[in-house]
GROMACS .gro file of C-alpha atoms in nm:
model
  425
    1MET     CA    1   0.015  -3.894   3.066
    2SER     CA    2  -0.228  -3.943   2.769
    3ARG     CA    3  -0.097  -4.042   2.427
    4VAL     CA    4  -0.247  -3.706   2.293
    5ALA     CA    5  -0.082  -3.524   2.562
    6LEU     CA    6   0.243  -3.702   2.511
    7PHE     CA    7   0.244  -3.619   2.122
    8LEU     CA    8   0.178  -3.256   2.188
    9ALA     CA    9   0.452  -3.232   2.431
   10LEU     CA   10   0.677  -3.391   2.169
   11ALA     CA   11   0.554  -3.155   1.906
   12THR     CA   12   0.610  -2.837   2.130
   13PHE     CA   13   0.982  -2.966   2.205
   14LEU     CA   14   1.035  -3.024   1.840
   15LEU     CA   15   0.933  -2.672   1.781
   16SER     CA   16   1.140  -2.522   2.026
   17PRO     CA   17   1.387  -2.250   1.895
   18VAL     CA   18   1.711  -2.481   1.879
   19ARG     CA   19   1.877  -2.224   1.626
   20ALA     CA   20   1.506  -2.195   1.464
   21GLN     CA   21   1.450  -1.936   1.220
   22VAL     CA   22   1.135  -1.833   1.022
   23PRO     CA   23   1.058  -2.169   0.862
   24ALA     CA   24   0.877  -2.323   1.173
   25ASP     CA   25   0.649  -1.996   1.172
   26THR     CA   26   0.588  -2.029   0.783
   27ILE     CA   27   0.454  -2.390   0.829
   28LEU     CA   28   0.235  -2.298   1.119
   29ALA     CA   29   0.084  -1.986   0.925
   30ALA     CA   30   0.021  -2.233   0.620
   31ALA     CA   31  -0.138  -2.485   0.833
   32ALA     CA   32  -0.366  -2.214   0.992
   33ALA     CA   33  -0.454  -2.111   0.627
   34GLU     CA   34  -0.519  -2.459   0.509
   35THR     CA   35  -0.744  -2.527   0.830
   36ALA     CA   36  -0.947  -2.204   0.753
   37THR     CA   37  -0.976  -2.315   0.400
   38ASP     CA   38  -1.080  -2.665   0.477
   39ALA     CA   39  -1.353  -2.554   0.705
   40ALA     CA   40  -1.489  -2.274   0.473
   41ASP     CA   41  -1.518  -2.522   0.185
   42ALA     CA   42  -1.792  -2.692   0.332
   43THR     CA   43  -2.025  -2.370   0.408
   44ARG     CA   44  -1.856  -2.089   0.208
   45SER     CA   45  -1.915  -1.876   0.511
   46LEU     CA   46  -1.704  -1.648   0.653
   47ARG     CA   47  -1.414  -1.832   0.855
   48VAL     CA   48  -1.149  -1.653   1.104
   49ARG     CA   49  -0.874  -1.858   1.242
   50PRO     CA   50  -0.563  -1.734   1.451
   51ILE     CA   51  -0.202  -1.774   1.341
   52VAL     CA   52   0.050  -1.858   1.627
   53SER     CA   53   0.416  -1.825   1.533
   54VAL     CA   54   0.603  -2.031   1.762
   55GLY     CA   55   0.927  -1.941   1.639
   56ALA     CA   56   0.885  -1.592   1.703
   57LEU     CA   57   0.887  -1.653   2.075
   58TYR     CA   58   1.269  -1.657   2.112
   59SER     CA   59   1.563  -1.681   1.901
   60GLY     CA   60   1.928  -1.686   2.008
   61SER     CA   61   1.988  -1.410   1.758
   62ARG     CA   62   1.684  -1.212   1.760
   63GLY     CA   63   1.598  -1.241   2.120
   64VAL     CA   64   1.272  -1.291   2.295
   65GLY     CA   65   0.953  -1.173   2.109
   66ILE     CA   66   0.618  -1.240   1.996
   67GLY     CA   67   0.456  -1.335   1.694
   68GLY     CA   68   0.095  -1.430   1.527
   69GLY     CA   69  -0.182  -1.287   1.312
   70VAL     CA   70  -0.492  -1.404   1.127
   71ALA     CA   71  -0.614  -1.600   0.847
   72VAL     CA   72  -0.968  -1.510   0.710
   73SER     CA   73  -1.136  -1.726   0.433
   74ASN     CA   74  -1.451  -1.619   0.215
   75LEU     CA   75  -1.394  -1.266   0.306
   76ALA     CA   76  -1.518  -1.109  -0.016
   77ARG     CA   77  -1.597  -1.425  -0.201
   78GLY     CA   78  -1.648  -1.804  -0.172
   79GLY     CA   79  -1.293  -1.950  -0.169
   80ASP     CA   80  -1.081  -1.657  -0.118
   81HIS     CA   81  -0.807  -1.621   0.171
   82LEU     CA   82  -0.669  -1.309   0.356
   83GLN     CA   83  -0.344  -1.379   0.576
   84VAL     CA   84  -0.199  -1.109   0.787
   85GLU     CA   85   0.097  -1.194   1.032
   86GLY     CA   86   0.341  -0.989   1.246
   87ARG     CA   87   0.635  -1.061   1.450
   88LEU     CA   88   0.812  -0.836   1.713
   89SER     CA   89   1.129  -0.905   1.881
   90GLN     CA   90   1.437  -0.746   2.022
   91ARG     CA   91   1.626  -0.724   1.708
   92SER     CA   92   1.387  -0.773   1.434
   93GLN     CA   93   1.056  -0.665   1.335
   94GLY     CA   94   0.862  -0.784   1.058
   95VAL     CA   95   0.478  -0.799   0.906
   96PHE     CA   96   0.361  -0.974   0.592
   97GLY     CA   97   0.000  -1.024   0.435
   98ALA     CA   98  -0.147  -1.186   0.126
   99TYR     CA   99  -0.490  -1.184  -0.020
  100GLN     CA  100  -0.564  -1.468  -0.275
  101THR     CA  101  -0.881  -1.500  -0.482
  102GLY     CA  102  -0.923  -1.876  -0.486
  103GLU     CA  103  -0.731  -2.202  -0.442
  104PRO     CA  104  -0.559  -2.345  -0.765
  105GLU     CA  105  -0.703  -2.699  -0.673
  106GLN     CA  106  -1.058  -2.549  -0.711
  107VAL     CA  107  -1.031  -2.270  -0.965
  108SER     CA  108  -0.852  -2.227  -1.317
  109LEU     CA  109  -0.744  -1.892  -1.257
  110TYR     CA  110  -0.678  -1.679  -0.943
  111ALA     CA  111  -0.495  -1.376  -0.833
  112LEU     CA  112  -0.269  -1.282  -0.540
  113VAL     CA  113  -0.146  -0.961  -0.402
  114GLY     CA  114   0.111  -0.977  -0.119
  115ALA     CA  115   0.341  -0.750   0.083
  116SER     CA  116   0.612  -0.766   0.347
  117GLY     CA  117   0.851  -0.541   0.545
  118VAL     CA  118   1.134  -0.670   0.780
  119THR     CA  119   1.391  -0.452   0.955
  120SER     CA  120   1.651  -0.634   1.162
  121THR     CA  121   1.985  -0.607   1.308
  122ARG     CA  122   2.049  -0.977   1.314
  123PHE     CA  123   2.060  -1.073   0.966
  124PRO     CA  124   2.341  -1.347   0.946
  125PHE     CA  125   2.623  -1.314   0.688
  126PHE     CA  126   2.883  -1.590   0.652
  127GLY     CA  127   3.013  -1.473   0.309
  128THR     CA  128   2.918  -1.465  -0.044
  129GLY     CA  129   3.032  -1.782  -0.178
  130PRO     CA  130   3.213  -2.138  -0.121
  131HIS     CA  131   3.562  -1.966  -0.138
  132THR     CA  132   3.493  -1.726   0.138
  133ASP     CA  133   3.587  -1.837   0.499
  134PRO     CA  134   3.267  -1.884   0.705
  135ALA     CA  135   3.487  -1.772   1.024
  136GLY     CA  136   3.411  -1.432   0.939
  137ARG     CA  137   3.028  -1.423   1.054
  138LEU     CA  138   2.878  -1.090   1.063
  139PHE     CA  139   2.529  -0.976   1.184
  140LEU     CA  140   2.391  -0.717   0.916
  141SER     CA  141   2.168  -0.436   1.003
  142ARG     CA  142   1.914  -0.452   0.712
  143THR     CA  143   1.587  -0.338   0.612
  144HIS     CA  144   1.380  -0.500   0.320
  145ALA     CA  145   1.040  -0.429   0.189
  146GLU     CA  146   0.855  -0.579  -0.128
  147VAL     CA  147   0.510  -0.595  -0.291
  148GLU     CA  148   0.397  -0.900  -0.510
  149GLY     CA  149   0.128  -0.934  -0.781
  150ARG     CA  150   0.057  -1.296  -0.914
  151LEU     CA  151  -0.187  -1.478  -1.133
  152GLY     CA  152  -0.231  -1.840  -1.153
  153TRP     CA  153  -0.380  -2.002  -1.445
  154SER     CA  154  -0.417  -2.382  -1.524
  155PRO     CA  155  -0.549  -2.396  -1.893
  156GLY     CA  156  -0.666  -2.753  -1.873
  157GLY     CA  157  -0.870  -2.701  -1.532
  158PRO     CA  158  -0.799  -2.726  -1.175
  159GLY     CA  159  -0.545  -2.974  -1.105
  160GLY     CA  160  -0.362  -2.970  -1.447
  161LEU     CA  161  -0.045  -2.771  -1.540
  162LEU     CA  162  -0.021  -2.429  -1.337
  163LEU     CA  163   0.126  -2.115  -1.481
  164GLN     CA  164   0.200  -1.845  -1.258
  165PRO     CA  165   0.333  -1.501  -1.409
  166THR     CA  166   0.472  -1.292  -1.117
  167VAL     CA  167   0.562  -0.930  -1.082
  168ARG     CA  168   0.771  -0.818  -0.742
  169TYR     CA  169   0.890  -0.474  -0.650
  170ARG     CA  170   1.154  -0.471  -0.357
  171VAL     CA  171   1.327  -0.196  -0.165
  172ASP     CA  172   1.627  -0.297   0.021
  173ARG     CA  173   1.862  -0.090   0.262
  174LEU     CA  174   2.176  -0.216   0.434
  175ARG     CA  175   2.259   0.014   0.740
  176GLY     CA  176   2.572  -0.152   0.896
  177PHE     CA  177   2.699  -0.460   1.049
  178GLU     CA  178   2.848  -0.604   1.393
  179GLN     CA  179   3.059  -0.925   1.444
  180ILE     CA  180   2.917  -1.260   1.559
  181GLY     CA  181   3.060  -1.411   1.866
  182ASP     CA  182   3.415  -1.464   1.867
  183SER     CA  183   3.450  -1.411   1.468
  184THR     CA  184   3.688  -1.090   1.402
  185LEU     CA  185   3.656  -0.849   1.101
  186ALA     CA  186   3.988  -0.988   0.983
  187ASP     CA  187   3.812  -1.317   0.914
  188VAL     CA  188   3.597  -1.153   0.663
  189SER     CA  189   3.757  -1.141   0.307
  190ALA     CA  190   3.867  -0.802   0.151
  191SER     CA  191   3.631  -0.847  -0.125
  192ASP     CA  192   3.320  -0.897   0.093
  193GLN     CA  193   3.417  -0.610   0.303
  194ALA     CA  194   3.431  -0.407   0.003
  195ARG     CA  195   3.086  -0.517  -0.103
  196ILE     CA  196   2.946  -0.436   0.239
  197ALA     CA  197   3.084  -0.110   0.235
  198ALA     CA  198   2.961  -0.024  -0.107
  199LEU     CA  199   2.614  -0.131  -0.007
  200ILE     CA  200   2.612   0.077   0.293
  201ALA     CA  201   2.731   0.397   0.084
  202ASP     CA  202   2.488   0.319  -0.163
  203GLY     CA  203   2.201   0.381   0.052
  204THR     CA  204   1.846   0.257  -0.082
  205ARG     CA  205   1.849  -0.010  -0.350
  206SER     CA  206   1.508  -0.088  -0.555
  207GLY     CA  207   1.423  -0.288  -0.858
  208VAL     CA  208   1.165  -0.503  -1.024
  209SER     CA  209   1.132  -0.846  -1.102
  210ILE     CA  210   0.921  -1.003  -1.361
  211GLY     CA  211   0.889  -1.379  -1.384
  212LEU     CA  212   0.697  -1.703  -1.477
  213SER     CA  213   0.676  -2.013  -1.307
  214ALA     CA  214   0.509  -2.361  -1.433
  215ILE     CA  215   0.403  -2.635  -1.185
  216THR     CA  216   0.281  -2.980  -1.261
  217ASP     CA  217   0.160  -3.203  -0.981
  218SER     CA  218   0.081  -3.584  -1.049
  219ARG     CA  219   0.081  -3.720  -0.670
  220ASP     CA  220  -0.186  -3.952  -0.571
  221ASN     CA  221  -0.218  -3.769  -0.238
  222ASP     CA  222  -0.090  -3.420  -0.158
  223ALA     CA  223  -0.052  -3.492   0.226
  224ARG     CA  224   0.076  -3.845   0.210
  225PRO     CA  225   0.190  -3.925  -0.149
  226SER     CA  226   0.316  -4.270  -0.231
  227ARG     CA  227   0.312  -4.250  -0.608
  228GLY     CA  228   0.357  -3.970  -0.865
  229GLU     CA  229   0.581  -3.638  -0.973
  230PHE     CA  230   0.568  -3.274  -0.839
  231LEU     CA  231   0.783  -3.042  -1.078
  232GLN     CA  232   0.820  -2.693  -1.086
  233GLY     CA  233   1.058  -2.466  -1.296
  234SER     CA  234   1.078  -2.066  -1.262
  235ALA     CA  235   1.251  -1.792  -1.474
  236ALA     CA  236   1.279  -1.437  -1.355
  237ARG     CA  237   1.439  -1.116  -1.467
  238PHE     CA  238   1.545  -0.829  -1.236
  239PHE     CA  239   1.547  -0.479  -1.337
  240SER     CA  240   1.715  -0.201  -1.088
  241THR     CA  241   1.494   0.116  -1.064
  242ASP     CA  242   1.781   0.291  -0.831
  243GLY     CA  243   1.972   0.417  -1.140
  244SER     CA  244   2.247   0.163  -1.084
  245GLY     CA  245   2.177  -0.041  -1.409
  246LEU     CA  246   2.186  -0.378  -1.238
  247GLY     CA  247   1.997  -0.655  -1.398
  248PHE     CA  248   2.006  -1.038  -1.380
  249ASN     CA  249   1.835  -1.365  -1.441
  250ARG     CA  250   1.723  -1.639  -1.208
  251PHE     CA  251   1.633  -1.973  -1.280
  252GLU     CA  252   1.492  -2.248  -1.017
  253ALA     CA  253   1.391  -2.597  -1.056
  254LEU     CA  254   1.257  -2.811  -0.784
  255GLY     CA  255   1.146  -3.185  -0.843
  256TYR     CA  256   0.993  -3.469  -0.646
  257VAL     CA  257   0.931  -3.818  -0.759
  258PHE     CA  258   0.748  -4.070  -0.515
  259ARG     CA  259   0.703  -4.442  -0.547
  260PRO     CA  260   0.565  -4.707  -0.301
  261ALA     CA  261   0.840  -4.849  -0.081
  262PRO     CA  262   0.946  -5.174  -0.180
  263VAL     CA  263   0.919  -5.332   0.170
  264ARG     CA  264   0.724  -5.248   0.489
  265LEU     CA  265   0.933  -5.191   0.773
  266PRO     CA  266   0.808  -5.413   1.091
  267PHE     CA  267   0.715  -5.103   1.292
  268GLN     CA  268   0.519  -4.956   1.004
  269PRO     CA  269   0.150  -4.998   1.011
  270GLU     CA  270   0.166  -4.974   0.613
  271ARG     CA  271   0.435  -4.958   0.339
  272GLY     CA  272   0.487  -4.579   0.295
  273ALA     CA  273   0.678  -4.432   0.016
  274VAL     CA  274   1.026  -4.341  -0.106
  275PHE     CA  275   1.108  -4.038  -0.269
  276VAL     CA  276   1.379  -3.862  -0.477
  277ARG     CA  277   1.434  -3.452  -0.437
  278VAL     CA  278   1.622  -3.239  -0.690
  279SER     CA  279   1.654  -2.864  -0.638
  280GLY     CA  280   1.886  -2.613  -0.838
  281ILE     CA  281   1.915  -2.229  -0.835
  282VAL     CA  282   2.129  -2.067  -1.117
  283VAL     CA  283   2.169  -1.663  -1.094
  284ARG     CA  284   2.354  -1.469  -1.373
  285GLN     CA  285   2.390  -1.089  -1.357
  286ASP     CA  286   2.466  -0.862  -1.653
  287GLY     CA  287   2.830  -0.758  -1.729
  288ALA     CA  288   2.927  -0.694  -1.347
  289PRO     CA  289   3.165  -0.945  -1.187
  290THR     CA  290   2.972  -0.974  -0.861
  291LEU     CA  291   2.613  -0.973  -0.762
  292PRO     CA  292   2.553  -0.753  -0.456
  293LEU     CA  293   2.486  -0.956  -0.154
  294ILE     CA  294   2.129  -0.854  -0.086
  295TYR     CA  295   2.039  -1.020  -0.421
  296LEU     CA  296   2.220  -1.372  -0.348
  297PRO     CA  297   1.943  -1.640  -0.322
  298VAL     CA  298   1.815  -1.710   0.016
  299LEU     CA  299   1.941  -2.093   0.018
  300GLU     CA  300   1.697  -2.213   0.312
  301ARG     CA  301   1.807  -2.509   0.529
  302ASP     CA  302   1.575  -2.747   0.361
  303LEU     CA  303   1.832  -2.767   0.095
  304LEU     CA  304   2.089  -2.905   0.345
  305MET     CA  305   1.925  -2.940   0.680
  306GLY     CA  306   2.237  -2.982   0.877
  307TRP     CA  307   2.351  -2.631   0.791
  308PRO     CA  308   2.300  -2.321   0.984
  309ALA     CA  309   2.082  -2.073   0.838
  310ARG     CA  310   2.218  -1.840   0.560
  311ASP     CA  311   2.556  -2.050   0.561
  312PHE     CA  312   2.470  -2.244   0.245
  313ARG     CA  313   2.656  -1.996   0.036
  314GLY     CA  314   2.646  -1.901  -0.322
  315ARG     CA  315   2.495  -1.763  -0.648
  316ASP     CA  316   2.417  -2.096  -0.765
  317ALA     CA  317   2.300  -2.404  -0.567
  318LEU     CA  318   2.241  -2.772  -0.620
  319SER     CA  319   2.101  -3.050  -0.398
  320VAL     CA  320   1.979  -3.393  -0.457
  321GLY     CA  321   1.810  -3.608  -0.197
  322LEU     CA  322   1.666  -3.946  -0.117
  323GLY     CA  323   1.416  -3.986   0.135
  324MET     CA  324   1.134  -4.209   0.274
  325ARG     CA  325   0.806  -4.149   0.452
  326GLY     CA  326   0.547  -4.354   0.618
  327VAL     CA  327   0.294  -4.364   0.885
  328LEU     CA  328   0.416  -4.424   1.250
  329ILE     CA  329   0.106  -4.407   1.462
  330PRO     CA  330  -0.206  -4.430   1.229
  331SER     CA  331  -0.427  -4.281   1.508
  332VAL     CA  332  -0.378  -4.027   1.797
  333ALA     CA  333  -0.728  -3.846   1.845
  334ALA     CA  334  -0.784  -3.681   1.548
  335PHE     CA  335  -0.443  -3.697   1.398
  336ARG     CA  336  -0.211  -3.943   1.216
  337VAL     CA  337   0.153  -3.929   1.287
  338GLU     CA  338   0.407  -3.952   0.990
  339GLY     CA  339   0.764  -4.035   1.017
  340ILE     CA  340   1.039  -3.869   0.753
  341ALA     CA  341   1.405  -3.970   0.701
  342LEU     CA  342   1.579  -3.762   0.424
  343ALA     CA  343   1.954  -3.795   0.317
  344LEU     CA  344   2.106  -3.510   0.102
  345ILE     CA  345   2.400  -3.394  -0.072
  346GLY     CA  346   2.457  -3.059  -0.219
  347ALA     CA  347   2.656  -2.747  -0.228
  348GLY     CA  348   2.676  -2.343  -0.303
  349TYR     CA  349   2.866  -2.241  -0.585
  350ASP     CA  350   2.982  -1.911  -0.764
  351ASP     CA  351   2.948  -2.084  -1.092
  352VAL     CA  352   2.798  -2.442  -1.059
  353PHE     CA  353   2.878  -2.510  -1.426
  354ARG     CA  354   3.257  -2.452  -1.371
  355GLU     CA  355   3.273  -2.549  -1.021
  356PHE     CA  356   3.078  -2.872  -0.965
  357THR     CA  357   3.229  -3.187  -0.883
  358PRO     CA  358   3.094  -3.530  -0.763
  359ARG     CA  359   3.332  -3.547  -0.478
  360LEU     CA  360   3.212  -3.561  -0.116
  361SER     CA  361   3.358  -3.369   0.168
  362LEU     CA  362   3.270  -3.348   0.564
  363SER     CA  363   3.490  -3.036   0.585
  364ASP     CA  364   3.306  -2.690   0.637
  365ALA     CA  365   3.663  -2.511   0.538
  366PRO     CA  366   3.633  -2.257   0.246
  367VAL     CA  367   3.718  -2.410  -0.095
  368ALA     CA  368   4.034  -2.233  -0.229
  369GLU     CA  369   3.978  -2.014  -0.540
  370GLY     CA  370   4.018  -2.225  -0.879
  371GLU     CA  371   3.944  -2.554  -0.703
  372ARG     CA  372   3.597  -2.719  -0.775
  373VAL     CA  373   3.360  -2.728  -0.478
  374PRO     CA  374   3.280  -3.080  -0.314
  375LEU     CA  375   2.919  -3.177  -0.234
  376GLN     CA  376   2.833  -3.171   0.132
  377PRO     CA  377   2.611  -3.440   0.305
  378SER     CA  378   2.331  -3.411   0.550
  379VAL     CA  379   2.048  -3.603   0.715
  380GLY     CA  380   1.718  -3.516   0.826
  381VAL     CA  381   1.478  -3.707   1.074
  382GLY     CA  382   1.141  -3.571   1.174
  383VAL     CA  383   0.758  -3.621   1.196
  384ASN     CA  384   0.445  -3.475   1.016
  385LEU     CA  385   0.126  -3.441   1.208
  386HIS     CA  386  -0.213  -3.483   0.974
  387TYR     CA  387  -0.557  -3.458   1.026
  388ARG     CA  388  -0.695  -3.817   0.980
  389ASN     CA  389  -1.034  -3.699   0.814
  390LYS     CA  390  -0.914  -3.423   0.618
  391GLU     CA  391  -0.574  -3.570   0.476
  392ARG     CA  392  -0.424  -3.216   0.550
  393PRO     CA  393  -0.077  -3.189   0.717
  394LEU     CA  394  -0.094  -2.966   1.044
  395VAL     CA  395   0.282  -2.917   1.108
  396GLY     CA  396   0.599  -3.105   1.042
  397ALA     CA  397   0.926  -3.078   1.231
  398LEU     CA  398   1.250  -3.218   1.108
  399LEU     CA  399   1.586  -3.233   1.284
  400GLY     CA  400   1.893  -3.211   1.023
  401VAL     CA  401   2.245  -3.329   1.099
  402GLY     CA  402   2.540  -3.209   0.905
  403PRO     CA  403   2.874  -3.005   0.898
  404GLY     CA  404   2.708  -2.695   1.059
  405GLY     CA  405   2.591  -2.908   1.353
  406ILE     CA  406   2.215  -2.995   1.443
  407THR     CA  407   1.952  -2.771   1.334
  408LEU     CA  408   1.566  -2.758   1.349
  409THR     CA  409   1.360  -2.681   1.062
  410ALA     CA  410   0.983  -2.742   0.957
  411LEU     CA  411   0.914  -2.916   0.647
  412ARG     CA  412   0.608  -3.024   0.425
  413LEU     CA  413   0.726  -3.258   0.160
  414VAL     CA  414   0.603  -3.024  -0.117
  415ILE     CA  415   0.532  -2.653   0.028
  416GLY     CA  416   0.207  -2.495  -0.100
  417LEU     CA  417   0.345  -2.282  -0.386
  418ASP     CA  418   0.035  -2.075  -0.425
  419ARG     CA  419   0.108  -1.915  -0.107
  420TYR     CA  420   0.306  -1.594  -0.088
  421LEU     CA  421   0.629  -1.625   0.065
  422PRO     CA  422   0.855  -1.321   0.117
  423GLU     CA  423   1.228  -1.339  -0.043
  424VAL     CA  424   1.365  -1.217   0.286
  425ARG     CA  425   1.207  -1.323   0.593
   0.00000   0.00000   0.00000
């Protein structure tokens, strides 16, 4: 078997659904979009590329399915981008699309419009916070739809500070639930049962979110950075439109700091880099003692890779990580193979300011009411595949090991934040 065939077999294995959810699809979609954009930049002529959603083929919870779409560049003007994708499986169906007028690396002002819709009988629910018992696992039957409009403006020109005002309208409905595996309804806390019952009785919930994000990027290479920083902060205000009077604020921060590795390992053809990653989310609602579970942050597994999807529970979240990246194989046909290792600690909180403690714990048992929430560790090891001549990542796969066992997620060190990603996928 040739080295190319061997690597493609490895990549296929890594992307097979080992408890995989949507992140792998997201990476492939972004990769297809970037490939189309790269090719179109040279000629500014219409370019069409297919999207293959590998993770949609099978999921242990969603069953057998298919997924894919199309990415089109230079449709109405040079540098614009249209992406449409759908996923159809036994227990979940979804579609999303977005149109973007330009790339922030090339223009000082662009606009984006996106929309998505998902209906599923397999939305995992493991509780609303660190004090609830994850043994009470449920599958929620849920429908979610949203429309988003966004502007991107770089006051100092492309490559400088990027400001993104955003408006999002969303509609949610919780229709019912069922138990997962051997869990029983008795394992679900009385407060969580009451919250679920109230949401089912409420029917359709809706609201508008208005926010602003700021992004600065000083990395020397966005595909394989060895020096520089990537910083993003955002704030959003949610207003209900369903008569409930609900309002809440959401604040997020994400930061990477890259530096050249102090030594070159014997198996590496170049020195590589080390990096620090910090991420945090804080949500505060008006008056009401609890936030409806449909509005809790989607705490993706890249916060702590070894946790099952949706099991990083809480209204607030914090994670800190130390990682290393470097080239493993400098040339395999048209590609370069990069390795990555990342160690993280973090936790989900009802209130991070009252419950934070630097103590570490390997237990996934619920934290007693009134006690501080310890940090949980996890480790991730994986590979990224790059085009050598374009310095663009094609796809990355990361295996995470932690209290939740082994999970598979797909990772780019910094996700393209100009792309539209639905809040619920």
